[in-house]
DNA sequence: AATAAGATCAACCGCTCTAGC
DNA sequence: TGCTAGAGCGGTTGATCTTAT
């Protein structure tokens, strides 16, 4: 255990690699393979530590490295996988041939993270930021920008995230308002009225999620009945299965019954999980998987398909958020 | 043209994990 | 079973490049 001494010993060279060093490293590995990285520098005639050699090879010199801009498809894959895996760059990199974990990490930190933040998302959870009062003007603007869908040049994932986020956040906000409205004279009363009167709920703006907000706002029971004994989700402790099913039907805008609707929803998710079965083992302790697995609390529809690799892949914030405890919203 | 600010990305640091003894 | 060395990972840094003023 402990940290292995590395570049800080014996005056080994650090910093940028020269073309000569690159050539030595490439030639040696092509001839002998890398073998033990620790032994390699000496054998290859390099005044570098093994760790530095390994990094240079894996991140830059490897022949199968793909360089250049990330394609929209790659960007979407990263977004999808990050929503599921979090900062597991090496795991994400295994699904992007030719891209290194370092490159993906840099791309995330310099592009995608900022993009999500600008869209009002928490880049770590992929959920709308919960400081809703602070970001309300932004959300209102988003929710009322139909042009966003019609004309915005962003890729599908970004648009979908933005639209869904606006509505999910509205829903969360509304749920809070409904709860708060019981307090007479509450400063949120006015806001609630204006919301319900249409200032924010513009049911005709965005289908299908727009009417999700209105229907749920109209029918949402702020004090749902207790769960059946067999249904003890920690995530959705106040929703009964029947309520969940019915709410889903409404929320997802389905003609069919709630279970079938939910199945459809699971199947309809973008391909992240379809393409990533090796990453989704039941024994995995990746915390962000909870977002996905929690979908199973509704009807077990997604759990098997997700873990089995054949199923869902919905935006991770969605089902959780829609079914979340209405009073769990973080408020300033 | 000069300079400041921001963006990018290669490389390093320090930690954890794992295989071998 | 416990210890160690080596490999790998994610976070961070800092040099360089680009853009704005």
mmCIF file of C-alpha atoms in Angstrom, chain A residues 129-302:
data_model
loop_
_atom_site.group_PDB
_atom_site.id
_atom_site.type_symbol
_atom_site.label_atom_id
_atom_site.label_comp_id
_atom_site.label_asym_id
_atom_site.label_seq_id
_atom_site.Cartn_x
_atom_site.Cartn_y
_atom_site.Cartn_z
ATOM 1 C CA UNK A 129 -30.929 22.807 -9.773
ATOM 2 C CA UNK A 130 -32.996 22.867 -6.628
ATOM 3 C CA UNK A 131 -32.496 26.510 -5.800
ATOM 4 C CA UNK A 132 -35.653 27.080 -7.749
ATOM 5 C CA UNK A 133 -36.534 30.456 -6.326
ATOM 6 C CA UNK A 134 -33.219 31.775 -7.444
ATOM 7 C CA UNK A 135 -33.484 30.280 -10.882
ATOM 8 C CA UNK A 136 -37.206 30.755 -11.341
ATOM 9 C CA UNK A 137 -36.936 33.548 -13.900
ATOM 10 C CA UNK A 138 -34.664 31.341 -15.922
ATOM 11 C CA UNK A 139 -37.064 28.426 -15.691
ATOM 12 C CA UNK A 140 -40.004 30.562 -16.675
ATOM 13 C CA UNK A 141 -38.107 31.781 -19.657
ATOM 14 C CA UNK A 142 -37.232 28.253 -20.604
ATOM 15 C CA UNK A 143 -40.713 26.947 -20.184
ATOM 16 C CA UNK A 144 -42.132 29.612 -22.398
ATOM 17 C CA UNK A 145 -39.626 29.360 -25.184
ATOM 18 C CA UNK A 146 -41.286 27.215 -27.742
ATOM 19 C CA UNK A 147 -38.583 28.328 -30.120
ATOM 20 C CA UNK A 148 -36.312 26.194 -28.056
ATOM 21 C CA UNK A 149 -37.825 23.128 -29.566
ATOM 22 C CA UNK A 150 -38.538 24.481 -32.991
ATOM 23 C CA UNK A 151 -35.377 26.313 -33.760
ATOM 24 C CA UNK A 152 -32.677 25.560 -31.274
ATOM 25 C CA UNK A 153 -29.633 24.018 -32.936
ATOM 26 C CA UNK A 154 -28.661 21.898 -29.958
ATOM 27 C CA UNK A 155 -28.774 18.165 -30.192
ATOM 28 C CA UNK A 156 -31.763 16.138 -29.115
ATOM 29 C CA UNK A 157 -30.421 15.299 -25.730
ATOM 30 C CA UNK A 158 -29.751 18.884 -24.820
ATOM 31 C CA UNK A 159 -33.148 20.034 -25.975
ATOM 32 C CA UNK A 160 -34.913 17.215 -24.257
ATOM 33 C CA UNK A 161 -33.032 17.836 -21.049
ATOM 34 C CA UNK A 162 -33.825 21.484 -21.128
ATOM 35 C CA UNK A 163 -37.492 21.091 -21.841
ATOM 36 C CA UNK A 164 -37.960 18.283 -19.413
ATOM 37 C CA UNK A 165 -35.992 20.115 -16.794
ATOM 38 C CA UNK A 166 -38.131 23.172 -17.091
ATOM 39 C CA UNK A 167 -41.262 21.144 -16.649
ATOM 40 C CA UNK A 168 -39.886 18.891 -13.997
ATOM 41 C CA UNK A 169 -38.754 21.907 -12.071
ATOM 42 C CA UNK A 170 -42.116 23.518 -12.511
ATOM 43 C CA UNK A 171 -43.764 20.409 -11.218
ATOM 44 C CA UNK A 172 -41.512 20.308 -8.233
ATOM 45 C CA UNK A 173 -42.109 23.952 -7.631
ATOM 46 C CA UNK A 174 -45.846 23.527 -7.951
ATOM 47 C CA UNK A 175 -45.874 20.668 -5.549
ATOM 48 C CA UNK A 176 -44.125 22.853 -3.091
ATOM 49 C CA UNK A 177 -46.568 25.664 -3.722
ATOM 50 C CA UNK A 178 -49.550 23.407 -3.249
ATOM 51 C CA UNK A 179 -48.114 22.394 0.040
ATOM 52 C CA UNK A 180 -47.241 25.920 1.029
ATOM 53 C CA UNK A 181 -50.607 27.275 -0.040
ATOM 54 C CA UNK A 182 -52.112 25.873 3.123
ATOM 55 C CA UNK A 183 -50.302 28.649 4.914
ATOM 56 C CA UNK A 184 -52.505 31.737 4.640
ATOM 57 C CA UNK A 185 -50.693 34.847 3.644
ATOM 58 C CA UNK A 186 -47.743 32.890 2.493
ATOM 59 C CA UNK A 187 -45.638 34.883 0.096
ATOM 60 C CA UNK A 188 -45.898 31.996 -2.309
ATOM 61 C CA UNK A 189 -49.686 32.341 -2.612
ATOM 62 C CA UNK A 190 -49.469 34.986 -5.230
ATOM 63 C CA UNK A 191 -46.885 33.067 -7.091
ATOM 64 C CA UNK A 192 -48.990 29.926 -6.888
ATOM 65 C CA UNK A 193 -51.997 31.709 -8.270
ATOM 66 C CA UNK A 194 -50.080 33.197 -11.100
ATOM 67 C CA UNK A 195 -48.583 29.845 -11.860
ATOM 68 C CA UNK A 196 -51.872 28.044 -11.866
ATOM 69 C CA UNK A 197 -53.472 30.838 -13.834
ATOM 70 C CA UNK A 198 -51.057 30.161 -16.588
ATOM 71 C CA UNK A 199 -48.074 32.388 -16.135
ATOM 72 C CA UNK A 200 -45.875 29.401 -15.917
ATOM 73 C CA UNK A 201 -48.154 26.529 -16.737
ATOM 74 C CA UNK A 202 -48.613 26.974 -20.410
ATOM 75 C CA UNK A 203 -50.323 23.726 -21.150
ATOM 76 C CA UNK A 204 -50.130 24.191 -24.851
ATOM 77 C CA UNK A 205 -46.466 24.935 -25.021
ATOM 78 C CA UNK A 206 -44.768 21.621 -24.870
ATOM 79 C CA UNK A 207 -46.312 18.253 -25.337
ATOM 80 C CA UNK A 208 -46.460 15.857 -23.725
ATOM 81 C CA UNK A 209 -44.935 17.199 -20.561
ATOM 82 C CA UNK A 210 -46.916 20.400 -20.447
ATOM 83 C CA UNK A 211 -50.167 18.785 -19.496
ATOM 84 C CA UNK A 212 -48.302 16.637 -17.048
ATOM 85 C CA UNK A 213 -47.872 19.712 -14.998
ATOM 86 C CA UNK A 214 -51.451 20.823 -15.214
ATOM 87 C CA UNK A 215 -52.972 17.456 -14.519
ATOM 88 C CA UNK A 216 -50.653 16.720 -11.690
ATOM 89 C CA UNK A 217 -51.160 20.155 -10.257
ATOM 90 C CA UNK A 218 -54.892 19.657 -10.363
ATOM 91 C CA UNK A 219 -54.964 16.175 -8.949
ATOM 92 C CA UNK A 220 -51.878 15.872 -6.884
ATOM 93 C CA UNK A 221 -52.696 14.771 -3.401
ATOM 94 C CA UNK A 222 -50.435 16.579 -1.004
ATOM 95 C CA UNK A 223 -51.071 13.960 1.613
ATOM 96 C CA UNK A 224 -51.101 10.667 -0.212
ATOM 97 C CA UNK A 225 -52.222 7.509 1.503
ATOM 98 C CA UNK A 226 -49.645 5.172 3.022
ATOM 99 C CA UNK A 227 -47.855 2.663 0.932
ATOM 100 C CA UNK A 228 -48.852 -0.960 0.773
ATOM 101 C CA UNK A 229 -46.679 -3.045 3.028
ATOM 102 C CA UNK A 230 -44.802 -4.630 0.144
ATOM 103 C CA UNK A 231 -43.887 -1.338 -1.337
ATOM 104 C CA UNK A 232 -41.391 0.338 0.893
ATOM 105 C CA UNK A 233 -39.418 2.523 -1.412
ATOM 106 C CA UNK A 234 -37.317 4.970 0.458
ATOM 107 C CA UNK A 235 -37.462 7.213 -2.546
ATOM 108 C CA UNK A 236 -41.211 7.514 -2.826
ATOM 109 C CA UNK A 237 -42.517 6.801 0.622
ATOM 110 C CA UNK A 238 -45.819 8.601 0.191
ATOM 111 C CA UNK A 239 -47.095 7.268 -3.085
ATOM 112 C CA UNK A 240 -49.206 4.177 -3.273
ATOM 113 C CA UNK A 241 -48.797 1.882 -6.218
ATOM 114 C CA UNK A 242 -52.227 2.800 -7.533
ATOM 115 C CA UNK A 243 -51.500 6.469 -7.174
ATOM 116 C CA UNK A 244 -48.162 6.016 -8.774
ATOM 117 C CA UNK A 245 -49.617 4.137 -11.637
ATOM 118 C CA UNK A 246 -52.354 6.660 -12.194
ATOM 119 C CA UNK A 247 -50.009 9.572 -11.763
ATOM 120 C CA UNK A 248 -47.634 8.076 -14.244
ATOM 121 C CA UNK A 249 -50.387 7.652 -16.714
ATOM 122 C CA UNK A 250 -51.183 11.286 -16.341
ATOM 123 C CA UNK A 251 -47.662 12.453 -16.058
ATOM 124 C CA UNK A 252 -46.458 10.567 -19.064
ATOM 125 C CA UNK A 253 -49.478 11.417 -21.084
ATOM 126 C CA UNK A 254 -50.319 7.837 -22.002
ATOM 127 C CA UNK A 255 -53.550 6.452 -23.268
ATOM 128 C CA UNK A 256 -52.821 3.065 -21.792
ATOM 129 C CA UNK A 257 -52.812 2.087 -18.140
ATOM 130 C CA UNK A 258 -50.054 3.325 -15.913
ATOM 131 C CA UNK A 259 -47.978 0.156 -15.860
ATOM 132 C CA UNK A 260 -47.946 -0.195 -19.597
ATOM 133 C CA UNK A 261 -47.294 3.476 -19.827
ATOM 134 C CA UNK A 262 -44.315 3.152 -17.570
ATOM 135 C CA UNK A 263 -42.998 0.242 -19.582
ATOM 136 C CA UNK A 264 -43.251 2.390 -22.656
ATOM 137 C CA UNK A 265 -41.442 5.142 -20.878
ATOM 138 C CA UNK A 266 -38.640 2.800 -19.880
ATOM 139 C CA UNK A 267 -38.285 1.432 -23.372
ATOM 140 C CA UNK A 268 -38.398 4.859 -24.848
ATOM 141 C CA UNK A 269 -35.323 6.120 -23.062
ATOM 142 C CA UNK A 270 -32.309 6.930 -25.102
ATOM 143 C CA UNK A 271 -29.858 4.203 -25.784
ATOM 144 C CA UNK A 272 -27.417 4.669 -22.940
ATOM 145 C CA UNK A 273 -28.417 1.541 -21.113
ATOM 146 C CA UNK A 274 -28.946 -0.435 -24.252
ATOM 147 C CA UNK A 275 -25.369 0.230 -25.129
ATOM 148 C CA UNK A 276 -23.942 -0.136 -21.699
ATOM 149 C CA UNK A 277 -24.915 -3.478 -20.236
ATOM 150 C CA UNK A 278 -21.461 -4.388 -18.908
ATOM 151 C CA UNK A 279 -21.487 -1.335 -16.716
ATOM 152 C CA UNK A 280 -24.727 -2.146 -15.044
ATOM 153 C CA UNK A 281 -24.183 -5.070 -12.837
ATOM 154 C CA UNK A 282 -26.392 -5.544 -9.804
ATOM 155 C CA UNK A 283 -23.313 -5.683 -7.635
ATOM 156 C CA UNK A 284 -22.171 -2.319 -8.775
ATOM 157 C CA UNK A 285 -22.087 0.227 -6.039
ATOM 158 C CA UNK A 286 -22.209 3.224 -8.307
ATOM 159 C CA UNK A 287 -24.339 5.684 -6.407
ATOM 160 C CA UNK A 288 -25.826 7.253 -9.500
ATOM 161 C CA UNK A 289 -27.337 3.942 -10.408
ATOM 162 C CA UNK A 290 -29.802 4.570 -7.653
ATOM 163 C CA UNK A 291 -31.475 7.058 -9.894
ATOM 164 C CA UNK A 292 -32.044 4.398 -12.469
ATOM 165 C CA UNK A 293 -32.827 1.570 -10.134
ATOM 166 C CA UNK A 294 -35.259 3.710 -8.226
ATOM 167 C CA UNK A 295 -37.441 3.665 -11.286
ATOM 168 C CA UNK A 296 -38.043 0.059 -10.419
ATOM 169 C CA UNK A 297 -39.782 1.106 -7.258
ATOM 170 C CA UNK A 298 -42.776 2.022 -9.299
ATOM 171 C CA UNK A 299 -43.484 -1.248 -10.879
ATOM 172 C CA UNK A 300 -40.287 -3.224 -11.270
ATOM 173 C CA UNK A 301 -40.563 -2.606 -14.945
ATOM 174 C CA UNK A 302 -37.238 -0.976 -15.286
#
